[in-house]
PDB file of C-alpha atoms and ligand atoms in Angstrom:
ATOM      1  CA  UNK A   1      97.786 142.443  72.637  1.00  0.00           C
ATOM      2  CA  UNK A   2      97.900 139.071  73.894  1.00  0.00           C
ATOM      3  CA  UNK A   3      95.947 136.121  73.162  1.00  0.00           C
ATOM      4  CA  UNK A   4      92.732 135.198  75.638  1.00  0.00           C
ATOM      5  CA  UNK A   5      91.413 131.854  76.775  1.00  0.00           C
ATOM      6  CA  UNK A   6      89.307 130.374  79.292  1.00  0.00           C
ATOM      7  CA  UNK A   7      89.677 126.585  79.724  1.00  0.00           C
ATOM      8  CA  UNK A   8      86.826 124.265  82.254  1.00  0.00           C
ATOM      9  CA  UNK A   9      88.183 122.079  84.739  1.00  0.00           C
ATOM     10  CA  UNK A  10      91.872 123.584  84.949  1.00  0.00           C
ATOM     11  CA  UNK A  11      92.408 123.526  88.551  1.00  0.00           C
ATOM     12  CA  UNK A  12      94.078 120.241  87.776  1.00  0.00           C
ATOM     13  CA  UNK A  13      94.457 117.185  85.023  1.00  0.00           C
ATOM     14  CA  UNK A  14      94.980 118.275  81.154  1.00  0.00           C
ATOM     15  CA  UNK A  15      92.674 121.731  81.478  1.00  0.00           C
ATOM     16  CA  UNK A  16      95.639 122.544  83.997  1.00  0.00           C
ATOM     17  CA  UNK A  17      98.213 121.767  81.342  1.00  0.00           C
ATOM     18  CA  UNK A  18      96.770 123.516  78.323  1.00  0.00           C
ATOM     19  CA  UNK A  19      96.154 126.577  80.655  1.00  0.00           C
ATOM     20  CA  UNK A  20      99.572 126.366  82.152  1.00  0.00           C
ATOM     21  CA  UNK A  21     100.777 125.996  78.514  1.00  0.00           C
ATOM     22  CA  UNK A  22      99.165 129.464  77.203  1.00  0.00           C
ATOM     23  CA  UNK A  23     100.360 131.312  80.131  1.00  0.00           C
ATOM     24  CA  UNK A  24     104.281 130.464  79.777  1.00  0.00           C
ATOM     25  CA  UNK A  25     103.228 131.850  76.132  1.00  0.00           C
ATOM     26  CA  UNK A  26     102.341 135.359  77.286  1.00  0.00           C
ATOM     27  CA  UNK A  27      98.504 134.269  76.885  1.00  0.00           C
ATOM     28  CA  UNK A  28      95.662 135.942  79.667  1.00  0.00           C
ATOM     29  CA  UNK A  29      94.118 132.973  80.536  1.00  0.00           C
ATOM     30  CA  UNK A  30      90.947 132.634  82.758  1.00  0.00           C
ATOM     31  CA  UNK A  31      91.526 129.367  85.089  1.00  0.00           C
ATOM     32  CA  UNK A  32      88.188 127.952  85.916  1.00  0.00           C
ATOM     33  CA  UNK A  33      86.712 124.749  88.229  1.00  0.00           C
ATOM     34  CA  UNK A  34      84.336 123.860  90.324  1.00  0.00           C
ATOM     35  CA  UNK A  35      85.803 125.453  93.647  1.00  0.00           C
ATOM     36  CA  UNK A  36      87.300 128.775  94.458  1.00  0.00           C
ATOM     37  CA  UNK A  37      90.167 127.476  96.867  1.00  0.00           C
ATOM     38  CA  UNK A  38      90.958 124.774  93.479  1.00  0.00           C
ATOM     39  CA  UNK A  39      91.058 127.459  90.916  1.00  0.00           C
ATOM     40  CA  UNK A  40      93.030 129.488  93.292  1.00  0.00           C
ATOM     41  CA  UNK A  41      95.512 127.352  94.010  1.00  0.00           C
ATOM     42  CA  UNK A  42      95.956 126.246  90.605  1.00  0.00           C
ATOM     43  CA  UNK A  43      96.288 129.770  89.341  1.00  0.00           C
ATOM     44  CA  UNK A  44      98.895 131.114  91.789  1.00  0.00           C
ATOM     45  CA  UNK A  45     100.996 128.078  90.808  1.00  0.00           C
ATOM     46  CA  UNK A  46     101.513 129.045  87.293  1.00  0.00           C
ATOM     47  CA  UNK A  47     101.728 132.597  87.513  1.00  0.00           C
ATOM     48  CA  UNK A  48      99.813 135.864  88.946  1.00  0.00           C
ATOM     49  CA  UNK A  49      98.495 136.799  85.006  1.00  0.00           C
ATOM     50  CA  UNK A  50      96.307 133.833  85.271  1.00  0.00           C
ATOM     51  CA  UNK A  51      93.063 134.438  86.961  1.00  0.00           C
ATOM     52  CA  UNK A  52      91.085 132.065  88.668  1.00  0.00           C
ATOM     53  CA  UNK A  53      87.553 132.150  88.290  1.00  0.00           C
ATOM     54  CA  UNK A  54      85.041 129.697  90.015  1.00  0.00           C
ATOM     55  CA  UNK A  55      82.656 127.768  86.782  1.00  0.00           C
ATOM     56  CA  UNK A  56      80.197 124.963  87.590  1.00  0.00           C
ATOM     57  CA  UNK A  57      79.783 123.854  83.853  1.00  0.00           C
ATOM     58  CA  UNK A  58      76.152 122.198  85.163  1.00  0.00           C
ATOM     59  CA  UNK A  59      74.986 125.074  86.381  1.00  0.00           C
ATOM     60  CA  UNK A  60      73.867 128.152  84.250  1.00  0.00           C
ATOM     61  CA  UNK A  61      73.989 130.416  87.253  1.00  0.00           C
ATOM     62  CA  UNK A  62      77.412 129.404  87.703  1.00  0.00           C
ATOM     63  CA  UNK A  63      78.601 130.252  83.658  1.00  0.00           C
ATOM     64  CA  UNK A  64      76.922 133.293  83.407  1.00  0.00           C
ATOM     65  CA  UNK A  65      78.027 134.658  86.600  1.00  0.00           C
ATOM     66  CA  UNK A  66      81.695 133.620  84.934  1.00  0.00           C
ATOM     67  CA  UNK A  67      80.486 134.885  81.999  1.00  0.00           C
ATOM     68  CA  UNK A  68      79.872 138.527  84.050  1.00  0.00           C
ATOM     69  CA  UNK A  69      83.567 138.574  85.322  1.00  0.00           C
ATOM     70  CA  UNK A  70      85.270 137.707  82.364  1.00  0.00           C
ATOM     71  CA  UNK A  71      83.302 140.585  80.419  1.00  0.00           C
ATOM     72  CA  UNK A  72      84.135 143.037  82.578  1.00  0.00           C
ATOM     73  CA  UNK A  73      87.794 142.037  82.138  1.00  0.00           C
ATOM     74  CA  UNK A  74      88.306 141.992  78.746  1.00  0.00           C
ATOM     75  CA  UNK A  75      86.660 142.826  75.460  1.00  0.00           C
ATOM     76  CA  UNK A  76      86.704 139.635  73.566  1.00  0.00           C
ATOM     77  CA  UNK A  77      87.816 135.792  73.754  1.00  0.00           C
ATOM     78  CA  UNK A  78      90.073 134.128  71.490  1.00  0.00           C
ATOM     79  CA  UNK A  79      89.370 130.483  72.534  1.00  0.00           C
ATOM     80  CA  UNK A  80      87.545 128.790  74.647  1.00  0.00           C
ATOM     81  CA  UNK A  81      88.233 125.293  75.683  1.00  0.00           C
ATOM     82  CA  UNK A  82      85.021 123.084  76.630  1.00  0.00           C
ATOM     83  CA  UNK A  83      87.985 120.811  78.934  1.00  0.00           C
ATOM     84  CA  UNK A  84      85.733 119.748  82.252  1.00  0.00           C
ATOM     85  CA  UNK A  85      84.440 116.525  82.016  1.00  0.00           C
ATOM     86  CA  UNK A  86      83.503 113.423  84.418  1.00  0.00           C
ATOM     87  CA  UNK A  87      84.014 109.816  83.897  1.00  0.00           C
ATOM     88  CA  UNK A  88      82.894 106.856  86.516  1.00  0.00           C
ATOM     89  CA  UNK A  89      85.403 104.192  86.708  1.00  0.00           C
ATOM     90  CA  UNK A  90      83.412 101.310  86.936  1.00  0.00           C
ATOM     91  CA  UNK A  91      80.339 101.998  84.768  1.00  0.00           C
ATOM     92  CA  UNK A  92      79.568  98.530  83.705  1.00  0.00           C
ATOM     93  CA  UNK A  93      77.125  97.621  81.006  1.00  0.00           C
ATOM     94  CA  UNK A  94      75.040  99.069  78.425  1.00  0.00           C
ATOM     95  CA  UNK A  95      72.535  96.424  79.747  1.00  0.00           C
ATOM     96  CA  UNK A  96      72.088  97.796  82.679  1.00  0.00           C
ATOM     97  CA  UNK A  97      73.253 101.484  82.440  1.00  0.00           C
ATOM     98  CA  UNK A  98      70.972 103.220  84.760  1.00  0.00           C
ATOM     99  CA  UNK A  99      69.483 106.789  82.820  1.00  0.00           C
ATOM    100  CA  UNK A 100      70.265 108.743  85.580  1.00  0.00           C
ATOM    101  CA  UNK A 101      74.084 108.140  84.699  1.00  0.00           C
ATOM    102  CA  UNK A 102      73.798 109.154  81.359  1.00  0.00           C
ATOM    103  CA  UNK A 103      71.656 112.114  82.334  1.00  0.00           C
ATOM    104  CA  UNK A 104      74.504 112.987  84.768  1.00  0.00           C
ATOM    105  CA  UNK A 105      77.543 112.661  82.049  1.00  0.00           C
ATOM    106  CA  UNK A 106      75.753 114.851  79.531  1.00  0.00           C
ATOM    107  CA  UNK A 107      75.257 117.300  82.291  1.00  0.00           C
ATOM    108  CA  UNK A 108      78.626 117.882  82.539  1.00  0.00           C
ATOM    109  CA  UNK A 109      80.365 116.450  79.436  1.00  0.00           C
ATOM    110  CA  UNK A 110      77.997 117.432  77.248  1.00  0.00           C
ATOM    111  CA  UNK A 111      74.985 120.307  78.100  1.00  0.00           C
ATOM    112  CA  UNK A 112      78.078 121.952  79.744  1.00  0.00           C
ATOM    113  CA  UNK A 113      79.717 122.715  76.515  1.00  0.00           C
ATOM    114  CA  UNK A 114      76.916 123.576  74.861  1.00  0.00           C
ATOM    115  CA  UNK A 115      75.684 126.164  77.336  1.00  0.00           C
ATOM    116  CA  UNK A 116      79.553 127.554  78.008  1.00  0.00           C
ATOM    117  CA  UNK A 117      79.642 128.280  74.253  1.00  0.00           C
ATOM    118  CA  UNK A 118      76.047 129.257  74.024  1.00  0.00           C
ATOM    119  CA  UNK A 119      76.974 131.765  76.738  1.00  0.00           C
ATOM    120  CA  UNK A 120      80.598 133.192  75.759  1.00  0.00           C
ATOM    121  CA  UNK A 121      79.968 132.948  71.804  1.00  0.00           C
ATOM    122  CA  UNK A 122      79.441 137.477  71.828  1.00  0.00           C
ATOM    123  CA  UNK A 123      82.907 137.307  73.427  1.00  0.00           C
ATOM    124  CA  UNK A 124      84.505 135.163  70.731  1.00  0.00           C
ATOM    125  CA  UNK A 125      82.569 136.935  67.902  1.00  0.00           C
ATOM    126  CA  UNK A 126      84.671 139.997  69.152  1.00  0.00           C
ATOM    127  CA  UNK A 127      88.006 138.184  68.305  1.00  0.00           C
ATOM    128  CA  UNK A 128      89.515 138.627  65.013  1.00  0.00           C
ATOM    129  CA  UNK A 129      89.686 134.776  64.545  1.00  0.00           C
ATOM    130  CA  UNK A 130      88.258 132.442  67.549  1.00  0.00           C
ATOM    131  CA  UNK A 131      88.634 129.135  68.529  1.00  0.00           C
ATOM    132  CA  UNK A 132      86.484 126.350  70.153  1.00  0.00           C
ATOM    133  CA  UNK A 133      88.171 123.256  71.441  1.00  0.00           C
ATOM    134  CA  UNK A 134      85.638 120.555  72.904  1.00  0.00           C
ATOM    135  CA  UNK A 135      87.631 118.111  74.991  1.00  0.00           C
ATOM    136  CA  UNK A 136      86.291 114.694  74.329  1.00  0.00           C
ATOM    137  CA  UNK A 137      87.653 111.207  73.543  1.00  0.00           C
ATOM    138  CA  UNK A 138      88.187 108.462  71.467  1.00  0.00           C
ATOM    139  CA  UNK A 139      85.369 106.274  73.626  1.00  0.00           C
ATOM    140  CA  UNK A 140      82.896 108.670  71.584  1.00  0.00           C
ATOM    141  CA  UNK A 141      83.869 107.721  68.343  1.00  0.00           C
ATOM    142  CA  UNK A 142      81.157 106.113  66.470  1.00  0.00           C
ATOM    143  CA  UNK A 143      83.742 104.349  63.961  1.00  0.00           C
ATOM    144  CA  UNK A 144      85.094 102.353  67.019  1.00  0.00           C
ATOM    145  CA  UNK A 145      82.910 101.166  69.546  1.00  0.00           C
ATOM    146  CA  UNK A 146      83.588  99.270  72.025  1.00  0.00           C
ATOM    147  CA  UNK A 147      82.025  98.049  75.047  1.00  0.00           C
ATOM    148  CA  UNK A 148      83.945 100.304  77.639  1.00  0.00           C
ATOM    149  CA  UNK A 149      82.089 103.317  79.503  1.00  0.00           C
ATOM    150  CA  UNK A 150      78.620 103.080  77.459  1.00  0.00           C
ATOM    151  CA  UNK A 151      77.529 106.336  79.582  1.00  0.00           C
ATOM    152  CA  UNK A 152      80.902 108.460  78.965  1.00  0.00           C
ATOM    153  CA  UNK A 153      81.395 107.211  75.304  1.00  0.00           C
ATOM    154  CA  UNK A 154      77.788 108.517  74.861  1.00  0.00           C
ATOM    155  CA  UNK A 155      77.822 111.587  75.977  1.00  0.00           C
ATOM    156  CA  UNK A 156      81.302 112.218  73.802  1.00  0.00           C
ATOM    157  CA  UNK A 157      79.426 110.803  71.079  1.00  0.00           C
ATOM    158  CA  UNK A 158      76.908 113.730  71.779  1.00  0.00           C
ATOM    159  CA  UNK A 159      79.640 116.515  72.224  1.00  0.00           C
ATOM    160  CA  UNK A 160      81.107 115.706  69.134  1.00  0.00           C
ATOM    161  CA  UNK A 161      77.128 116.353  67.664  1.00  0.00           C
ATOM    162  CA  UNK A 162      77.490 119.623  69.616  1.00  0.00           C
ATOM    163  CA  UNK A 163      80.910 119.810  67.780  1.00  0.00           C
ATOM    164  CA  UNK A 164      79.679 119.210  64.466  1.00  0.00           C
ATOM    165  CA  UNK A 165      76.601 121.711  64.745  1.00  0.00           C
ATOM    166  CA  UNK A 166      78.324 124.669  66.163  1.00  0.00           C
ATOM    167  CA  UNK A 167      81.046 124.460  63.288  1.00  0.00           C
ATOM    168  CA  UNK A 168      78.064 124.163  60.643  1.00  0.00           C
ATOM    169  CA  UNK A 169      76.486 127.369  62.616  1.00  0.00           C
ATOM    170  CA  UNK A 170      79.191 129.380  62.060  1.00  0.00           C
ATOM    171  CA  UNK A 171      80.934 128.471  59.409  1.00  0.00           C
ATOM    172  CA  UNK A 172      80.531 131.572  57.996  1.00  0.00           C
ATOM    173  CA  UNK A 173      82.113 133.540  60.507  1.00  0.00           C
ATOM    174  CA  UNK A 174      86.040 133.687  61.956  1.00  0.00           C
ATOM    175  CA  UNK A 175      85.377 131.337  64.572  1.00  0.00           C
ATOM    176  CA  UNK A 176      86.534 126.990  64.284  1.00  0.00           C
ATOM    177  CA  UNK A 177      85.044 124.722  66.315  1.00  0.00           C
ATOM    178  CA  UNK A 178      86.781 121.284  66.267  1.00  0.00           C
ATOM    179  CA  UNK A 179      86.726 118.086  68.668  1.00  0.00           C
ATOM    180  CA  UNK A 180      90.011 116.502  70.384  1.00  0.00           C
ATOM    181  CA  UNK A 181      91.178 113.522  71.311  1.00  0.00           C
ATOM    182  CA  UNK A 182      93.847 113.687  74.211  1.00  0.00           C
ATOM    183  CA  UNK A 183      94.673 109.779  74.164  1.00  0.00           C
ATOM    184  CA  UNK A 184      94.734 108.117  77.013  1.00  0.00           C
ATOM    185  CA  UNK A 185      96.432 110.389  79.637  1.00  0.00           C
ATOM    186  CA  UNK A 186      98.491 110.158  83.431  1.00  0.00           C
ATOM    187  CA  UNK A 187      95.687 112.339  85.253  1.00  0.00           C
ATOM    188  CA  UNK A 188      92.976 111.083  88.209  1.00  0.00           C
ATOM    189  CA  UNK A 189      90.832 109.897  85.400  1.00  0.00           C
ATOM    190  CA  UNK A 190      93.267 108.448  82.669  1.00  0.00           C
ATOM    191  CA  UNK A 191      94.758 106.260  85.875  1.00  0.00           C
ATOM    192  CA  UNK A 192      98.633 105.623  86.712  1.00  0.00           C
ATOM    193  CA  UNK A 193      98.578 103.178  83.633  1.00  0.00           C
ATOM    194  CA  UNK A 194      98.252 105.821  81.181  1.00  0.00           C
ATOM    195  CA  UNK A 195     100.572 105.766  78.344  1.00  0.00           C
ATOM    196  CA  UNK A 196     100.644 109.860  77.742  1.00  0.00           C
ATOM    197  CA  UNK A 197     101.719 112.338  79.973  1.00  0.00           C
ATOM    198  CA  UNK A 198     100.208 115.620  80.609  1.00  0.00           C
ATOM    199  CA  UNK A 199     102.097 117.342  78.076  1.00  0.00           C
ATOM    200  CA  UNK A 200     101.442 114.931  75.315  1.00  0.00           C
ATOM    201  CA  UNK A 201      97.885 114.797  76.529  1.00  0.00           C
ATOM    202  CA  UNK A 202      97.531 118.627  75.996  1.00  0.00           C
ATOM    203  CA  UNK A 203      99.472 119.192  72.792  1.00  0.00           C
ATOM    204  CA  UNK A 204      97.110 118.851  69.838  1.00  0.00           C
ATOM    205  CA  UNK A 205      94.720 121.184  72.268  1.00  0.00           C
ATOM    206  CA  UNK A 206      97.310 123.593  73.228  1.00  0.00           C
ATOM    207  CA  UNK A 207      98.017 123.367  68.548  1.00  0.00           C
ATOM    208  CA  UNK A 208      94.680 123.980  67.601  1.00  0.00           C
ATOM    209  CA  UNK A 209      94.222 126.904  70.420  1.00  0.00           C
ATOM    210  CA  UNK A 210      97.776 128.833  68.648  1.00  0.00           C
ATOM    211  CA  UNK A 211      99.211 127.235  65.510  1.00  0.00           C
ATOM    212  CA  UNK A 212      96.361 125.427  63.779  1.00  0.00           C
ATOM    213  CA  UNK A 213      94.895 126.958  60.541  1.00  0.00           C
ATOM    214  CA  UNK A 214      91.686 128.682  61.475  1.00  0.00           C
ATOM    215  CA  UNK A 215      90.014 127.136  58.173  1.00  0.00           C
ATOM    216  CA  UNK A 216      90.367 123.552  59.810  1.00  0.00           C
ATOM    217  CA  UNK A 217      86.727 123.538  62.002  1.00  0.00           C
ATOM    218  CA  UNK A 218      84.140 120.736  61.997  1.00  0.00           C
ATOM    219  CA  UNK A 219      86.777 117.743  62.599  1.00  0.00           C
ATOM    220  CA  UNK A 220      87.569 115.515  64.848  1.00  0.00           C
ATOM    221  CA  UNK A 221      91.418 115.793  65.997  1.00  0.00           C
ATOM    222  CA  UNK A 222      93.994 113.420  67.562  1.00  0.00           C
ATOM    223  CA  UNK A 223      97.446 113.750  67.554  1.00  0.00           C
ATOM    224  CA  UNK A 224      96.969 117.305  65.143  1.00  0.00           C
ATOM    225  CA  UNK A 225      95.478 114.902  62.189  1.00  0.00           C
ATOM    226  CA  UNK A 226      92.113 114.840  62.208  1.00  0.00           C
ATOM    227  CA  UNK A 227      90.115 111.221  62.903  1.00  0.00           C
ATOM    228  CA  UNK A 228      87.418 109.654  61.918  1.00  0.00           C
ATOM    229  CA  UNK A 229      83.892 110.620  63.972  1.00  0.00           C
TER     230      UNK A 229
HETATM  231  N1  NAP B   1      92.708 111.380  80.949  1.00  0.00           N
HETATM  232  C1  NAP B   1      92.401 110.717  79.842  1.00  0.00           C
HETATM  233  O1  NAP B   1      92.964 109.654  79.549  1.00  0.00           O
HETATM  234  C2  NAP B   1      91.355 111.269  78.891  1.00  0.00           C
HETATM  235  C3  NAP B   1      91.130 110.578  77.693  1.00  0.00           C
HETATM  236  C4  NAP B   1      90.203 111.064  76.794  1.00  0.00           C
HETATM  237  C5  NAP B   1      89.520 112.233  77.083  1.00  0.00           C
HETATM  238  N2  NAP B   1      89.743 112.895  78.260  1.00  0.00           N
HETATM  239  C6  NAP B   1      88.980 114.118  78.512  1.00  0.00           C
HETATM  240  O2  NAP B   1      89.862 115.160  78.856  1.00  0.00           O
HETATM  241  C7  NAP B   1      89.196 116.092  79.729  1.00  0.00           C
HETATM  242  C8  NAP B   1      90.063 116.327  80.958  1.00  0.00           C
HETATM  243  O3  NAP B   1      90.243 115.063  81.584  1.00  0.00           O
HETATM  244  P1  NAP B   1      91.327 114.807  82.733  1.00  0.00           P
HETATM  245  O4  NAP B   1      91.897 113.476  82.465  1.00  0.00           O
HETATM  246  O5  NAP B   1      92.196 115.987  82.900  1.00  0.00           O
HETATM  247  O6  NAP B   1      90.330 114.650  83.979  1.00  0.00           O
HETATM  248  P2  NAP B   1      90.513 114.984  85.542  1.00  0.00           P
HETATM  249  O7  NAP B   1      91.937 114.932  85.924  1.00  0.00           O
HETATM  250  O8  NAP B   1      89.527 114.102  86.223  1.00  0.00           O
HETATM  251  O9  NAP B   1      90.026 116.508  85.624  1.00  0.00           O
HETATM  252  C9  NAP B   1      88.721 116.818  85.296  1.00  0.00           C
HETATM  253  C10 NAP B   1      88.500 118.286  85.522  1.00  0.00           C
HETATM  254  O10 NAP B   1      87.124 118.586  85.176  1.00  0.00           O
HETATM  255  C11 NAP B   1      86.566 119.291  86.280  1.00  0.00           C
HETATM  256  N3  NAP B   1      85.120 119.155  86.348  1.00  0.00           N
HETATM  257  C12 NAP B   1      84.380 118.049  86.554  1.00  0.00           C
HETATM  258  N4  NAP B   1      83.072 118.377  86.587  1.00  0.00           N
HETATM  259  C13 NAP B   1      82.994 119.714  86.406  1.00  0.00           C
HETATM  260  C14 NAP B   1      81.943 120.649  86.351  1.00  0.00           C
HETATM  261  N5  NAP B   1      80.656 120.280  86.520  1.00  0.00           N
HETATM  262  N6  NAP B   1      82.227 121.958  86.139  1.00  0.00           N
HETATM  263  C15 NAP B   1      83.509 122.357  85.969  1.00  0.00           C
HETATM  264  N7  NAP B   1      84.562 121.531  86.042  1.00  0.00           N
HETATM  265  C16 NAP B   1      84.297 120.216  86.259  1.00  0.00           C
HETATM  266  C17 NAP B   1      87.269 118.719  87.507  1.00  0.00           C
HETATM  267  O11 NAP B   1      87.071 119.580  88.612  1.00  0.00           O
HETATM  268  P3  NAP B   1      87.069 119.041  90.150  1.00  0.00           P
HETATM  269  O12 NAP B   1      88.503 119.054  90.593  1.00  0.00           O
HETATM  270  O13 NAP B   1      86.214 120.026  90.861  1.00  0.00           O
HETATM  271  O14 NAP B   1      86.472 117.667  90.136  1.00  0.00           O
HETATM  272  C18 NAP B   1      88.689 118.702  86.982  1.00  0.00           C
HETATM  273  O15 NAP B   1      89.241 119.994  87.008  1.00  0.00           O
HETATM  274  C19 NAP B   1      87.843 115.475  80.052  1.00  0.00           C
HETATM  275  O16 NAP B   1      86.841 116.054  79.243  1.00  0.00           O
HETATM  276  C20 NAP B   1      88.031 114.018  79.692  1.00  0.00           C
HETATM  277  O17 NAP B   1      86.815 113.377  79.346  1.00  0.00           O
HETATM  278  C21 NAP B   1      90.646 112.442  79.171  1.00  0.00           C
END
């Protein structure tokens, strides 16, 4: 039986890579994003095994409606990746950072991954040995802060909390929940500039979803080593 996964935000940037990824290895992957036509697209250009499914990560209609297809589908998940996420380009200062901004970033890159794992957690208890991969970034990391993005390096700060307390949750059962660090990647957020390409950007995700050892949960990982919060 083949391995199943359902990454956020995969109609394009690294969610597209790690899903594109666990297709070519024989994986049933759900593709999901904020628009049908996106997902749609997206999945027909990989291959017809991957199925598109439309997933507002904001909106709790929108997941558990997901939630509903994928169930019917299949009887269990083996990983889920938490990959959507929003960034604005030109956030300026802490001094100024408007709450509404940081309400809207842990919307999405933050309450989203809670509630998708909150919501598709009785479909990775099914597995024989799940995994949760919450996309989120080096700006987060309270070890290195800097003045860049205070809203965005917030809310990672906060998904790596989420992180942290689902792995201490379950750390009794067969299922690891880690955070990653892509780097700094070629995609509409990461910019032209970028040093990585999608493929480097979606390796240690694509490792810890098939190759990583399932006792390695609760870290933060970059490059497959884990890094400091
Ligand atoms: N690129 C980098 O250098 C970098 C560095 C560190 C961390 N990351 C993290 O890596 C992840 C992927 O980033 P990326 O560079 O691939 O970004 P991207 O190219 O901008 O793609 C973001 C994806 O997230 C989706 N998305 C946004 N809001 C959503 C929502 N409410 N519900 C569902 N999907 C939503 C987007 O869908 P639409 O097409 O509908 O907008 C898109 O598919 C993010 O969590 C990001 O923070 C990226």
């Amino acid at each position: 039986m083949p391995s199943i996964a359902l990454v956020t935000g995969a109609n394009r940037g690294i969610g597209y890579e790690v899903a594109r990824q666990l297709a070519t290895r024989g994986w049933i992957v759900f593709l999901t994003g904020r628009t049908l036509a996106a997902v749609k697209r997206a999945a027909s250009s990989i291959d017809s095994s991957v199925t598109p499914i439309p997933l507002d990560v904001t909106s709790r209609v929108s997941i558990e409606a997901a939630f509903g297809i994928v169930s019917q589908t299949v009887d269990h998940l083996d990983v889920l990746i938490n990959n959507a996420g929003i960034l604005d380009q030109d956030e300026g200062s802490i001094f100024d950072l408007p709450p509404e901004r940081l309400r809207r970033m842990f919307e999405t890159n933050t309450i989203g991954s809670l509630l998708m794992t909150q919501t598709f957690l009785p479909l990775l208890r099914k597995s024989g040995s799940a995994r949760i991969i919450n996309v989120s970034s080096g700006a987060g990391q309270l070890t290195d802060m800097d003045t860049w993005a205070p809203a965005y390096s917030i809310s990672k700060t906060a998904l790596n909390g989420v992180t942290g307390k689902f792995a201490a949750a379950l750390k009794d059962s067969n299922i690891a929940v880690n955070s990653v660090c892509p780097g700094w990647v070629r995609t509409d957020m990461g910019g032209n500039e970028a040093p990585r390409s999608l493929e480097e950007g979606a390796d240690t995700i694509v490792w810890l979803a098939t190759e990583a050892p399932i006792s390695l949960t609760g870290q933060f990982i970059k490059d497959r080593k884990v890094i400091p919060w």
